[in-house]
JSON list of C-alpha atoms in Angstrom, two decimals:
[
{"chain": "A", "resi": 1, "resn": "MET", "atom": "CA", "xyz": [65.56, 87.24, -1.71]},
{"chain": "A", "resi": 2, "resn": "ASN", "atom": "CA", "xyz": [63.83, 84.63, -3.88]},
{"chain": "A", "resi": 3, "resn": "ARG", "atom": "CA", "xyz": [67.07, 82.67, -4.22]},
{"chain": "A", "resi": 4, "resn": "PHE", "atom": "CA", "xyz": [67.51, 82.68, -0.43]},
{"chain": "A", "resi": 5, "resn": "VAL", "atom": "CA", "xyz": [63.99, 81.23, 0.03]},
{"chain": "A", "resi": 6, "resn": "ASN", "atom": "CA", "xyz": [64.73, 78.48, -2.51]},
{"chain": "A", "resi": 7, "resn": "ILE", "atom": "CA", "xyz": [67.92, 77.51, -0.68]},
{"chain": "A", "resi": 8, "resn": "LEU", "atom": "CA", "xyz": [66.07, 77.38, 2.65]},
{"chain": "A", "resi": 9, "resn": "MET", "atom": "CA", "xyz": [63.32, 75.21, 1.16]},
{"chain": "A", "resi": 10, "resn": "LEU", "atom": "CA", "xyz": [65.89, 72.82, -0.33]},
{"chain": "A", "resi": 11, "resn": "ALA", "atom": "CA", "xyz": [67.69, 72.56, 3.00]},
{"chain": "A", "resi": 12, "resn": "ALA", "atom": "CA", "xyz": [64.41, 71.91, 4.82]},
{"chain": "A", "resi": 13, "resn": "ILE", "atom": "CA", "xyz": [63.44, 69.14, 2.40]},
{"chain": "A", "resi": 14, "resn": "THR", "atom": "CA", "xyz": [66.88, 67.54, 2.68]},
{"chain": "A", "resi": 15, "resn": "VAL", "atom": "CA", "xyz": [66.73, 67.54, 6.48]},
{"chain": "A", "resi": 16, "resn": "ALA", "atom": "CA", "xyz": [63.15, 66.26, 6.51]},
{"chain": "A", "resi": 17, "resn": "CYS", "atom": "CA", "xyz": [63.95, 63.36, 4.18]},
{"chain": "A", "resi": 18, "resn": "ALA", "atom": "CA", "xyz": [67.17, 62.31, 5.89]},
{"chain": "A", "resi": 19, "resn": "PRO", "atom": "CA", "xyz": [66.83, 59.27, 8.20]},
{"chain": "A", "resi": 20, "resn": "LYS", "atom": "CA", "xyz": [66.80, 60.06, 11.89]},
{"chain": "A", "resi": 21, "resn": "ASN", "atom": "CA", "xyz": [69.47, 58.56, 14.14]},
{"chain": "A", "resi": 22, "resn": "ASN", "atom": "CA", "xyz": [67.01, 56.00, 15.48]},
{"chain": "A", "resi": 23, "resn": "GLN", "atom": "CA", "xyz": [65.71, 55.00, 12.03]},
{"chain": "A", "resi": 24, "resn": "LYS", "atom": "CA", "xyz": [67.34, 52.12, 10.24]},
{"chain": "A", "resi": 25, "resn": "GLN", "atom": "CA", "xyz": [68.14, 52.45, 6.59]},
{"chain": "A", "resi": 26, "resn": "THR", "atom": "CA", "xyz": [66.99, 49.41, 4.70]},
{"chain": "A", "resi": 27, "resn": "SER", "atom": "CA", "xyz": [68.86, 48.27, 1.69]},
{"chain": "A", "resi": 28, "resn": "THR", "atom": "CA", "xyz": [67.92, 45.47, -0.62]},
{"chain": "A", "resi": 29, "resn": "LYS", "atom": "CA", "xyz": [71.01, 43.81, -1.90]},
{"chain": "A", "resi": 30, "resn": "MET", "atom": "CA", "xyz": [70.76, 42.41, -5.37]},
{"chain": "A", "resi": 31, "resn": "PRO", "atom": "CA", "xyz": [72.40, 39.03, -5.80]},
{"chain": "A", "resi": 32, "resn": "MET", "atom": "CA", "xyz": [75.66, 39.12, -7.69]},
{"chain": "A", "resi": 33, "resn": "PRO", "atom": "CA", "xyz": [75.34, 37.95, -11.30]},
{"chain": "A", "resi": 34, "resn": "GLY", "atom": "CA", "xyz": [76.36, 34.31, -11.52]},
{"chain": "A", "resi": 35, "resn": "SER", "atom": "CA", "xyz": [75.77, 33.64, -7.83]},
{"chain": "A", "resi": 36, "resn": "ASP", "atom": "CA", "xyz": [72.91, 31.24, -8.56]},
{"chain": "A", "resi": 37, "resn": "ARG", "atom": "CA", "xyz": [75.04, 28.15, -9.11]},
{"chain": "A", "resi": 38, "resn": "ASP", "atom": "CA", "xyz": [73.40, 24.79, -8.55]},
{"chain": "A", "resi": 39, "resn": "GLU", "atom": "CA", "xyz": [74.99, 21.76, -6.87]},
{"chain": "A", "resi": 40, "resn": "HIS", "atom": "CA", "xyz": [76.98, 21.06, -10.07]},
{"chain": "A", "resi": 41, "resn": "GLY", "atom": "CA", "xyz": [78.18, 24.65, -10.46]},
{"chain": "A", "resi": 42, "resn": "CYS", "atom": "CA", "xyz": [75.81, 25.43, -13.36]},
{"chain": "A", "resi": 43, "resn": "ILE", "atom": "CA", "xyz": [74.63, 29.05, -13.52]},
{"chain": "A", "resi": 44, "resn": "GLY", "atom": "CA", "xyz": [70.88, 28.90, -14.15]},
{"chain": "A", "resi": 45, "resn": "SER", "atom": "CA", "xyz": [70.50, 32.64, -14.81]},
{"chain": "A", "resi": 46, "resn": "ALA", "atom": "CA", "xyz": [72.93, 32.25, -17.71]},
{"chain": "A", "resi": 47, "resn": "GLY", "atom": "CA", "xyz": [70.88, 29.38, -19.13]},
{"chain": "A", "resi": 48, "resn": "TYR", "atom": "CA", "xyz": [73.10, 26.53, -17.96]},
{"chain": "A", "resi": 49, "resn": "THR", "atom": "CA", "xyz": [71.79, 23.24, -16.62]},
{"chain": "A", "resi": 50, "resn": "TRP", "atom": "CA", "xyz": [73.55, 19.99, -15.73]},
{"chain": "A", "resi": 51, "resn": "SER", "atom": "CA", "xyz": [73.66, 17.27, -18.36]},
{"chain": "A", "resi": 52, "resn": "VAL", "atom": "CA", "xyz": [74.13, 13.75, -17.03]},
{"chain": "A", "resi": 53, "resn": "THR", "atom": "CA", "xyz": [75.11, 12.38, -20.43]},
{"chain": "A", "resi": 54, "resn": "LYS", "atom": "CA", "xyz": [77.65, 15.13, -21.18]},
{"chain": "A", "resi": 55, "resn": "LYS", "atom": "CA", "xyz": [78.81, 15.36, -17.54]},
{"chain": "A", "resi": 56, "resn": "LYS", "atom": "CA", "xyz": [78.98, 19.15, -17.77]},
{"chain": "A", "resi": 57, "resn": "CYS", "atom": "CA", "xyz": [76.86, 22.29, -17.68]},
{"chain": "A", "resi": 58, "resn": "VAL", "atom": "CA", "xyz": [75.11, 22.88, -20.99]},
{"chain": "A", "resi": 59, "resn": "ARG", "atom": "CA", "xyz": [72.71, 25.28, -22.61]},
{"chain": "A", "resi": 60, "resn": "VAL", "atom": "CA", "xyz": [70.21, 22.85, -24.06]},
{"chain": "A", "resi": 61, "resn": "TRP", "atom": "CA", "xyz": [69.34, 25.05, -27.04]},
{"chain": "A", "resi": 62, "resn": "GLU", "atom": "CA", "xyz": [73.03, 25.07, -28.04]},
{"chain": "A", "resi": 63, "resn": "ASP", "atom": "CA", "xyz": [73.97, 21.46, -27.25]},
{"chain": "A", "resi": 64, "resn": "LEU", "atom": "CA", "xyz": [70.84, 19.58, -28.28]},
{"chain": "A", "resi": 65, "resn": "ASP", "atom": "CA", "xyz": [70.89, 16.70, -30.71]},
{"chain": "A", "resi": 66, "resn": "LEU", "atom": "CA", "xyz": [67.17, 16.80, -31.31]},
{"chain": "A", "resi": 67, "resn": "LYS", "atom": "CA", "xyz": [64.55, 19.54, -30.85]},
{"chain": "A", "resi": 68, "resn": "LEU", "atom": "CA", "xyz": [60.96, 18.49, -30.21]},
{"chain": "A", "resi": 69, "resn": "LEU", "atom": "CA", "xyz": [57.98, 20.84, -30.43]},
{"chain": "A", "resi": 70, "resn": "PRO", "atom": "CA", "xyz": [54.83, 20.44, -28.34]},
{"chain": "A", "resi": 71, "resn": "THR", "atom": "CA", "xyz": [51.76, 18.91, -29.95]},
{"chain": "A", "resi": 72, "resn": "ASP", "atom": "CA", "xyz": [49.64, 21.39, -27.95]},
{"chain": "A", "resi": 73, "resn": "THR", "atom": "CA", "xyz": [49.89, 24.51, -30.10]},
{"chain": "A", "resi": 74, "resn": "LYS", "atom": "CA", "xyz": [49.17, 26.75, -27.07]},
{"chain": "A", "resi": 75, "resn": "ASP", "atom": "CA", "xyz": [52.48, 25.66, -25.55]},
{"chain": "A", "resi": 76, "resn": "ALA", "atom": "CA", "xyz": [55.43, 27.73, -26.82]},
{"chain": "A", "resi": 77, "resn": "THR", "atom": "CA", "xyz": [58.21, 25.72, -25.17]},
{"chain": "A", "resi": 78, "resn": "PHE", "atom": "CA", "xyz": [60.25, 22.98, -26.76]},
{"chain": "A", "resi": 79, "resn": "SER", "atom": "CA", "xyz": [61.83, 19.82, -25.45]},
{"chain": "A", "resi": 80, "resn": "ALA", "atom": "CA", "xyz": [65.48, 19.04, -26.13]},
{"chain": "A", "resi": 81, "resn": "VAL", "atom": "CA", "xyz": [67.24, 15.69, -26.44]},
{"chain": "A", "resi": 82, "resn": "ILE", "atom": "CA", "xyz": [70.95, 15.05, -25.91]},
{"chain": "A", "resi": 83, "resn": "PHE", "atom": "CA", "xyz": [72.21, 11.58, -26.75]},
{"chain": "A", "resi": 84, "resn": "SER", "atom": "CA", "xyz": [75.11, 9.83, -25.08]},
{"chain": "A", "resi": 85, "resn": "GLY", "atom": "CA", "xyz": [78.12, 9.03, -27.29]},
{"chain": "A", "resi": 86, "resn": "GLN", "atom": "CA", "xyz": [76.89, 5.50, -28.07]},
{"chain": "A", "resi": 87, "resn": "LYS", "atom": "CA", "xyz": [73.25, 6.68, -28.28]},
{"chain": "A", "resi": 88, "resn": "ASP", "atom": "CA", "xyz": [72.32, 4.10, -25.65]},
{"chain": "A", "resi": 89, "resn": "THR", "atom": "CA", "xyz": [70.90, 6.88, -23.46]},
{"chain": "A", "resi": 90, "resn": "ALA", "atom": "CA", "xyz": [68.69, 9.79, -24.44]},
{"chain": "A", "resi": 91, "resn": "GLU", "atom": "CA", "xyz": [68.62, 12.65, -21.96]},
{"chain": "A", "resi": 92, "resn": "VAL", "atom": "CA", "xyz": [65.39, 14.56, -22.44]},
{"chain": "A", "resi": 93, "resn": "PHE", "atom": "CA", "xyz": [64.87, 18.08, -21.11]},
{"chain": "A", "resi": 94, "resn": "VAL", "atom": "CA", "xyz": [61.17, 18.77, -20.67]},
{"chain": "A", "resi": 95, "resn": "PRO", "atom": "CA", "xyz": [60.41, 22.34, -19.51]},
{"chain": "A", "resi": 96, "resn": "SER", "atom": "CA", "xyz": [57.76, 21.27, -16.99]},
{"chain": "A", "resi": 97, "resn": "LEU", "atom": "CA", "xyz": [60.14, 18.87, -15.19]},
{"chain": "A", "resi": 98, "resn": "ARG", "atom": "CA", "xyz": [62.78, 19.89, -12.63]},
{"chain": "A", "resi": 99, "resn": "GLN", "atom": "CA", "xyz": [65.29, 17.29, -13.84]},
{"chain": "A", "resi": 100, "resn": "SER", "atom": "CA", "xyz": [66.05, 15.76, -17.18]},
{"chain": "A", "resi": 101, "resn": "LEU", "atom": "CA", "xyz": [64.71, 12.32, -18.09]},
{"chain": "A", "resi": 102, "resn": "LEU", "atom": "CA", "xyz": [67.17, 9.54, -18.77]},
{"chain": "A", "resi": 103, "resn": "LEU", "atom": "CA", "xyz": [65.74, 7.11, -21.27]},
{"chain": "A", "resi": 104, "resn": "LYS", "atom": "CA", "xyz": [67.56, 3.89, -22.11]},
{"chain": "A", "resi": 105, "resn": "ALA", "atom": "CA", "xyz": [67.64, 2.42, -25.61]},
{"chain": "A", "resi": 106, "resn": "SER", "atom": "CA", "xyz": [65.38, -0.56, -26.01]},
{"chain": "A", "resi": 107, "resn": "ASP", "atom": "CA", "xyz": [66.27, -0.85, -29.70]},
{"chain": "A", "resi": 108, "resn": "LYS", "atom": "CA", "xyz": [67.99, 1.38, -32.25]},
{"chain": "A", "resi": 109, "resn": "ASP", "atom": "CA", "xyz": [64.95, 3.65, -32.67]},
{"chain": "A", "resi": 110, "resn": "THR", "atom": "CA", "xyz": [63.34, 3.66, -29.20]},
{"chain": "A", "resi": 111, "resn": "TRP", "atom": "CA", "xyz": [64.38, 4.89, -25.76]},
{"chain": "A", "resi": 112, "resn": "SER", "atom": "CA", "xyz": [62.21, 4.38, -22.70]},
{"chain": "A", "resi": 113, "resn": "GLY", "atom": "CA", "xyz": [62.23, 5.08, -19.01]},
{"chain": "A", "resi": 114, "resn": "GLY", "atom": "CA", "xyz": [60.18, 4.99, -15.89]},
{"chain": "A", "resi": 115, "resn": "ASN", "atom": "CA", "xyz": [56.86, 6.71, -15.44]},
{"chain": "A", "resi": 116, "resn": "GLY", "atom": "CA", "xyz": [55.62, 6.05, -18.97]},
{"chain": "A", "resi": 117, "resn": "TRP", "atom": "CA", "xyz": [58.11, 8.16, -20.99]},
{"chain": "A", "resi": 118, "resn": "LYS", "atom": "CA", "xyz": [59.22, 6.97, -24.43]},
{"chain": "A", "resi": 119, "resn": "LEU", "atom": "CA", "xyz": [61.20, 8.57, -27.24]},
{"chain": "A", "resi": 120, "resn": "SER", "atom": "CA", "xyz": [60.96, 7.00, -30.67]},
{"chain": "A", "resi": 121, "resn": "LYS", "atom": "CA", "xyz": [62.22, 7.76, -34.14]},
{"chain": "A", "resi": 122, "resn": "THR", "atom": "CA", "xyz": [59.57, 7.99, -36.83]},
{"chain": "A", "resi": 123, "resn": "ALA", "atom": "CA", "xyz": [59.61, 8.25, -40.61]},
{"chain": "A", "resi": 124, "resn": "ASN", "atom": "CA", "xyz": [59.28, 12.04, -40.21]},
{"chain": "A", "resi": 125, "resn": "GLY", "atom": "CA", "xyz": [61.72, 12.53, -37.30]},
{"chain": "A", "resi": 126, "resn": "ALA", "atom": "CA", "xyz": [60.98, 11.69, -33.68]},
{"chain": "A", "resi": 127, "resn": "GLN", "atom": "CA", "xyz": [58.31, 11.89, -31.02]},
{"chain": "A", "resi": 128, "resn": "LEU", "atom": "CA", "xyz": [58.19, 11.94, -27.23]},
{"chain": "A", "resi": 129, "resn": "LEU", "atom": "CA", "xyz": [55.35, 10.08, -25.61]},
{"chain": "A", "resi": 130, "resn": "LYS", "atom": "CA", "xyz": [54.01, 10.09, -22.06]},
{"chain": "A", "resi": 131, "resn": "ASP", "atom": "CA", "xyz": [51.72, 7.14, -21.26]},
{"chain": "A", "resi": 132, "resn": "ASN", "atom": "CA", "xyz": [51.43, 6.41, -25.02]},
{"chain": "A", "resi": 133, "resn": "ALA", "atom": "CA", "xyz": [50.22, 9.95, -25.82]},
{"chain": "A", "resi": 134, "resn": "ILE", "atom": "CA", "xyz": [52.42, 12.03, -28.14]},
{"chain": "A", "resi": 135, "resn": "ILE", "atom": "CA", "xyz": [53.27, 15.27, -26.35]},
{"chain": "A", "resi": 136, "resn": "TYR", "atom": "CA", "xyz": [56.29, 16.45, -28.38]},
{"chain": "A", "resi": 137, "resn": "LYS", "atom": "CA", "xyz": [57.39, 15.75, -31.94]},
{"chain": "A", "resi": 138, "resn": "SER", "atom": "CA", "xyz": [60.15, 16.93, -34.27]},
{"chain": "A", "resi": 139, "resn": "GLU", "atom": "CA", "xyz": [59.58, 19.73, -36.75]}
]
């Protein structure tokens, strides 16, 4: 008898929880992996971003020529630099910016661009400045 009562209770719960004919079932579809391609076809969720100098999708931590650490020790992100083949352009990936910065060589050790950005080689490596303030420097 006890088994019969358990079966009836299970059936009642199943019927009670089933959607009624007039109730809509909602489903949240998860996006397909890799479906977040940008206008260049780079898959952001896989870590790819477009590089103007390389003319392809890159993972900056794999393709960088220079890694710069923030001078603010509370900031855990790094900035990456990819140079063009002739090193006449430095493409700088700053985490807080939506797009990379393209800095043009003004001499063999300095690249500058609009809005006060400047990359320069130093005796100890390199530094990235914004409005003459050092915000990133090499290790």
